[in-house]
Amino acid sequence: MYEACEKYGIPRDAIITIAGTVGVGKSTLTKKLAETLDFRTSFEKVDGNPYLEKYYQDFNRWSFHLQIYFLAERFKEQKRMFQYGGGFIQDRSIYEDTAIFAQMNYDNGSMSKEDFDTYNSLFNDMVMTPYFPHPNLIIYLEGDIDEIVGRIGTRGRQMEIDTPVEYWYNLHRRYEDWIENFTSAPVLRLNINEYDLVNDEKSIDYILAKIGRVLNTKS
């Protein structure tokens, strides 16, 4: 138990968040890291989300509802992880909601200025304060957009398959811009072509070594 933590110098109470666009492999890495480190997992709630499928069918009608739902759920989950004392791998961060998804909906005209301002006000009061617990590390998964779009098609979620491909290209660009300016936690950028968790069992050691170096050199 915790042998990997000791080997790579990863604190047992660390909270490590996996970020990246849809289809990039966040859930797979979350599961593998948690299994190897003997950490708990924190997954984005897709099943049971009352707005997600509606959003993909009608961006204009449901964008604000979806963003408020995600904000509330992620805020509660962030508090829960720290109340447990850490030791979590988290699938997707709370920061992506406002800087990428809410902003994209506003820019595309699918969220009104009034709703966007209300959402940002809530986000800033809840998250961008000295009291909000930030993760120890953000692992940003990046890769070629055409490969990522192919993965989205392969996993077969109908609401994603039916989404215009331009949406995914736009989302990918926004993620790249976001991570370049992100400062709320240390960042490890990891290209999805650098590892293969399915076919190469040594891949996880490669990733853990990178995590340990970042956590032990952060200021």
GROMACS .gro file of C-alpha atoms in nm:
model
  219
    1MET     CA    1   0.000   0.000   0.000
    2TYR     CA    2   0.130   0.342  -0.105
    3GLU     CA    3   0.451   0.187  -0.246
    4ALA     CA    4   0.420   0.398  -0.560
    5CYS     CA    5   0.380   0.715  -0.351
    6GLU     CA    6   0.702   0.643  -0.170
    7LYS     CA    7   0.889   0.539  -0.485
    8TYR     CA    8   0.806   0.857  -0.676
    9GLY     CA    9   0.778   1.103  -0.387
   10ILE     CA   10   0.405   1.164  -0.426
   11PRO     CA   11   0.235   1.279  -0.103
   12ARG     CA   12  -0.034   1.041   0.017
   13ASP     CA   13  -0.271   1.332   0.074
   14ALA     CA   14  -0.221   1.482  -0.273
   15ILE     CA   15  -0.514   1.581  -0.491
   16ILE     CA   16  -0.427   1.540  -0.858
   17THR     CA   17  -0.671   1.662  -1.122
   18ILE     CA   18  -0.679   1.541  -1.482
   19ALA     CA   19  -0.779   1.809  -1.734
   20GLY     CA   20  -0.825   1.811  -2.109
   21THR     CA   21  -1.080   1.823  -2.384
   22VAL     CA   22  -1.354   1.567  -2.441
   23GLY     CA   23  -1.225   1.228  -2.561
   24VAL     CA   24  -0.862   1.276  -2.459
   25GLY     CA   25  -0.855   0.992  -2.205
   26LYS     CA   26  -0.909   1.160  -1.868
   27SER     CA   27  -1.120   0.881  -1.719
   28THR     CA   28  -0.877   0.606  -1.821
   29LEU     CA   29  -0.581   0.786  -1.664
   30THR     CA   30  -0.783   0.872  -1.353
   31LYS     CA   31  -0.864   0.505  -1.292
   32LYS     CA   32  -0.509   0.384  -1.355
   33LEU     CA   33  -0.343   0.645  -1.135
   34ALA     CA   34  -0.587   0.584  -0.850
   35GLU     CA   35  -0.533   0.208  -0.875
   36THR     CA   36  -0.154   0.241  -0.874
   37LEU     CA   37  -0.134   0.500  -0.597
   38ASP     CA   38  -0.417   0.349  -0.390
   39PHE     CA   39  -0.603   0.681  -0.411
   40ARG     CA   40  -0.975   0.744  -0.430
   41THR     CA   41  -1.132   0.864  -0.754
   42SER     CA   42  -1.353   1.164  -0.824
   43PHE     CA   43  -1.539   1.141  -1.155
   44GLU     CA   44  -1.742   1.393  -1.345
   45LYS     CA   45  -2.109   1.298  -1.321
   46VAL     CA   46  -2.236   1.212  -1.667
   47ASP     CA   47  -2.498   0.949  -1.585
   48GLY     CA   48  -2.782   1.112  -1.398
   49ASN     CA   49  -2.695   1.462  -1.518
   50PRO     CA   50  -3.040   1.612  -1.591
   51TYR     CA   51  -2.909   1.868  -1.841
   52LEU     CA   52  -2.623   1.713  -2.039
   53GLU     CA   53  -2.820   1.539  -2.314
   54LYS     CA   54  -3.061   1.832  -2.337
   55TYR     CA   55  -2.765   2.066  -2.378
   56TYR     CA   56  -2.629   1.877  -2.678
   57GLN     CA   57  -2.974   1.892  -2.834
   58ASP     CA   58  -3.026   2.264  -2.772
   59PHE     CA   59  -2.722   2.469  -2.664
   60ASN     CA   60  -2.918   2.795  -2.636
   61ARG     CA   61  -3.185   2.656  -2.408
   62TRP     CA   62  -2.971   2.458  -2.165
   63SER     CA   63  -2.619   2.607  -2.150
   64PHE     CA   64  -2.677   2.813  -1.835
   65HIS     CA   65  -2.856   2.529  -1.655
   66LEU     CA   66  -2.577   2.286  -1.736
   67GLN     CA   67  -2.301   2.520  -1.620
   68ILE     CA   68  -2.473   2.596  -1.291
   69TYR     CA   69  -2.525   2.225  -1.232
   70PHE     CA   70  -2.158   2.147  -1.297
   71LEU     CA   71  -2.043   2.438  -1.079
   72ALA     CA   72  -2.250   2.319  -0.784
   73GLU     CA   73  -2.149   1.954  -0.821
   74ARG     CA   74  -1.778   2.025  -0.864
   75PHE     CA   75  -1.775   2.268  -0.572
   76LYS     CA   76  -1.930   2.005  -0.344
   77GLU     CA   77  -1.688   1.743  -0.472
   78GLN     CA   78  -1.386   1.966  -0.414
   79LYS     CA   79  -1.490   2.019  -0.054
   80ARG     CA   80  -1.550   1.645  -0.008
   81MET     CA   81  -1.202   1.552  -0.130
   82PHE     CA   82  -1.032   1.786   0.115
   83GLN     CA   83  -1.259   1.683   0.401
   84TYR     CA   84  -1.144   1.325   0.339
   85GLY     CA   85  -0.785   1.445   0.380
   86GLY     CA   86  -0.684   1.417   0.016
   87GLY     CA   87  -0.551   1.114  -0.165
   88PHE     CA   88  -0.768   1.165  -0.475
   89ILE     CA   89  -0.738   1.154  -0.852
   90GLN     CA   90  -1.001   1.383  -1.003
   91ASP     CA   91  -1.148   1.361  -1.354
   92ARG     CA   92  -1.175   1.722  -1.485
   93SER     CA   93  -1.133   2.045  -1.289
   94ILE     CA   94  -1.374   2.313  -1.182
   95TYR     CA   95  -1.162   2.575  -1.362
   96GLU     CA   96  -1.246   2.441  -1.707
   97ASP     CA   97  -1.613   2.518  -1.662
   98THR     CA   98  -1.583   2.893  -1.662
   99ALA     CA   99  -1.272   2.955  -1.872
  100ILE     CA  100  -1.373   2.716  -2.150
  101PHE     CA  101  -1.733   2.595  -2.153
  102ALA     CA  102  -1.918   2.897  -2.017
  103GLN     CA  103  -1.698   3.133  -2.218
  104MET     CA  104  -1.753   2.931  -2.535
  105ASN     CA  105  -2.129   2.933  -2.488
  106TYR     CA  106  -2.124   3.307  -2.439
  107ASP     CA  107  -1.898   3.368  -2.740
  108ASN     CA  108  -2.117   3.144  -2.956
  109GLY     CA  109  -2.431   3.325  -2.851
  110SER     CA  110  -2.579   3.024  -2.674
  111MET     CA  111  -2.557   3.195  -2.334
  112SER     CA  112  -2.687   3.546  -2.278
  113LYS     CA  113  -2.473   3.819  -2.125
  114GLU     CA  114  -2.699   3.823  -1.819
  115ASP     CA  115  -2.659   3.449  -1.763
  116PHE     CA  116  -2.286   3.463  -1.831
  117ASP     CA  117  -2.235   3.748  -1.583
  118THR     CA  118  -2.443   3.566  -1.320
  119TYR     CA  119  -2.246   3.248  -1.370
  120ASN     CA  120  -1.909   3.424  -1.348
  121SER     CA  121  -2.014   3.609  -1.034
  122LEU     CA  122  -2.105   3.280  -0.867
  123PHE     CA  123  -1.783   3.115  -0.984
  124ASN     CA  124  -1.562   3.396  -0.857
  125ASP     CA  125  -1.735   3.407  -0.516
  126MET     CA  126  -1.717   3.029  -0.475
  127VAL     CA  127  -1.383   2.935  -0.631
  128MET     CA  128  -1.152   3.231  -0.681
  129THR     CA  129  -1.098   3.301  -0.313
  130PRO     CA  130  -0.808   3.229  -0.074
  131TYR     CA  131  -1.029   2.977   0.109
  132PHE     CA  132  -1.105   2.749  -0.182
  133PRO     CA  133  -0.887   2.432  -0.177
  134HIS     CA  134  -0.691   2.403  -0.501
  135PRO     CA  135  -0.543   2.072  -0.623
  136ASN     CA  136  -0.175   1.995  -0.578
  137LEU     CA  137  -0.133   1.927  -0.949
  138ILE     CA  138  -0.319   1.959  -1.278
  139ILE     CA  139  -0.226   1.697  -1.539
  140TYR     CA  140  -0.320   1.843  -1.875
  141LEU     CA  141  -0.371   1.581  -2.146
  142GLU     CA  142  -0.303   1.712  -2.494
  143GLY     CA  143  -0.297   1.562  -2.841
  144ASP     CA  144  -0.378   1.603  -3.208
  145ILE     CA  145  -0.739   1.713  -3.257
  146ASP     CA  146  -0.805   1.470  -3.543
  147GLU     CA  147  -0.697   1.178  -3.325
  148ILE     CA  148  -0.915   1.305  -3.039
  149VAL     CA  149  -1.220   1.340  -3.266
  150GLY     CA  150  -1.160   0.981  -3.377
  151ARG     CA  151  -1.163   0.868  -3.013
  152ILE     CA  152  -1.491   1.050  -2.954
  153GLY     CA  153  -1.646   0.856  -3.241
  154THR     CA  154  -1.501   0.526  -3.119
  155ARG     CA  155  -1.643   0.550  -2.769
  156GLY     CA  156  -1.987   0.590  -2.921
  157ARG     CA  157  -2.181   0.837  -2.707
  158GLN     CA  158  -2.460   0.930  -2.946
  159MET     CA  159  -2.502   1.285  -2.819
  160GLU     CA  160  -2.130   1.345  -2.892
  161ILE     CA  161  -2.137   1.173  -3.231
  162ASP     CA  162  -2.430   1.393  -3.336
  163THR     CA  163  -2.244   1.710  -3.234
  164PRO     CA  164  -2.096   1.906  -3.530
  165VAL     CA  165  -1.721   1.841  -3.561
  166GLU     CA  166  -1.658   2.217  -3.559
  167TYR     CA  167  -1.761   2.216  -3.193
  168TRP     CA  168  -1.474   1.981  -3.104
  169TYR     CA  169  -1.218   2.184  -3.300
  170ASN     CA  170  -1.333   2.502  -3.127
  171LEU     CA  171  -1.319   2.331  -2.786
  172HIS     CA  172  -0.967   2.202  -2.853
  173ARG     CA  173  -0.839   2.550  -2.939
  174ARG     CA  174  -0.991   2.692  -2.625
  175TYR     CA  175  -0.829   2.427  -2.409
  176GLU     CA  176  -0.489   2.508  -2.556
  177ASP     CA  177  -0.538   2.878  -2.484
  178TRP     CA  178  -0.663   2.807  -2.132
  179ILE     CA  179  -0.371   2.593  -2.021
  180GLU     CA  180  -0.118   2.845  -2.150
  181ASN     CA  181  -0.255   3.100  -1.902
  182PHE     CA  182  -0.353   2.876  -1.610
  183THR     CA  183  -0.187   2.968  -1.278
  184SER     CA  184  -0.409   2.831  -1.000
  185ALA     CA  185  -0.205   2.511  -0.954
  186PRO     CA  186   0.115   2.347  -1.087
  187VAL     CA  187   0.067   2.191  -1.432
  188LEU     CA  188   0.211   1.877  -1.592
  189ARG     CA  189   0.146   1.868  -1.967
  190LEU     CA  190   0.125   1.511  -2.097
  191ASN     CA  191   0.084   1.424  -2.463
  192ILE     CA  192  -0.144   1.124  -2.518
  193ASN     CA  193   0.106   0.976  -2.766
  194GLU     CA  194   0.372   0.953  -2.494
  195TYR     CA  195   0.204   0.659  -2.321
  196ASP     CA  196  -0.026   0.361  -2.377
  197LEU     CA  197  -0.197   0.246  -2.061
  198VAL     CA  198  -0.370  -0.042  -2.239
  199ASN     CA  199  -0.074  -0.208  -2.411
  200ASP     CA  200   0.232  -0.090  -2.216
  201GLU     CA  201   0.235  -0.159  -1.844
  202LYS     CA  202   0.543   0.060  -1.799
  203SER     CA  203   0.354   0.367  -1.917
  204ILE     CA  204   0.214   0.433  -1.571
  205ASP     CA  205   0.566   0.441  -1.423
  206TYR     CA  206   0.667   0.698  -1.684
  207ILE     CA  207   0.372   0.916  -1.581
  208LEU     CA  208   0.429   0.871  -1.207
  209ALA     CA  209   0.792   0.976  -1.243
  210LYS     CA  210   0.681   1.295  -1.415
  211ILE     CA  211   0.424   1.363  -1.144
  212GLY     CA  212   0.680   1.314  -0.870
  213ARG     CA  213   0.927   1.554  -1.034
  214VAL     CA  214   0.669   1.831  -1.065
  215LEU     CA  215   0.536   1.789  -0.711
  216ASN     CA  216   0.888   1.794  -0.568
  217THR     CA  217   1.009   2.097  -0.760
  218LYS     CA  218   0.706   2.328  -0.726
  219SER     CA  219   0.766   2.647  -0.535
   0.00000   0.00000   0.00000
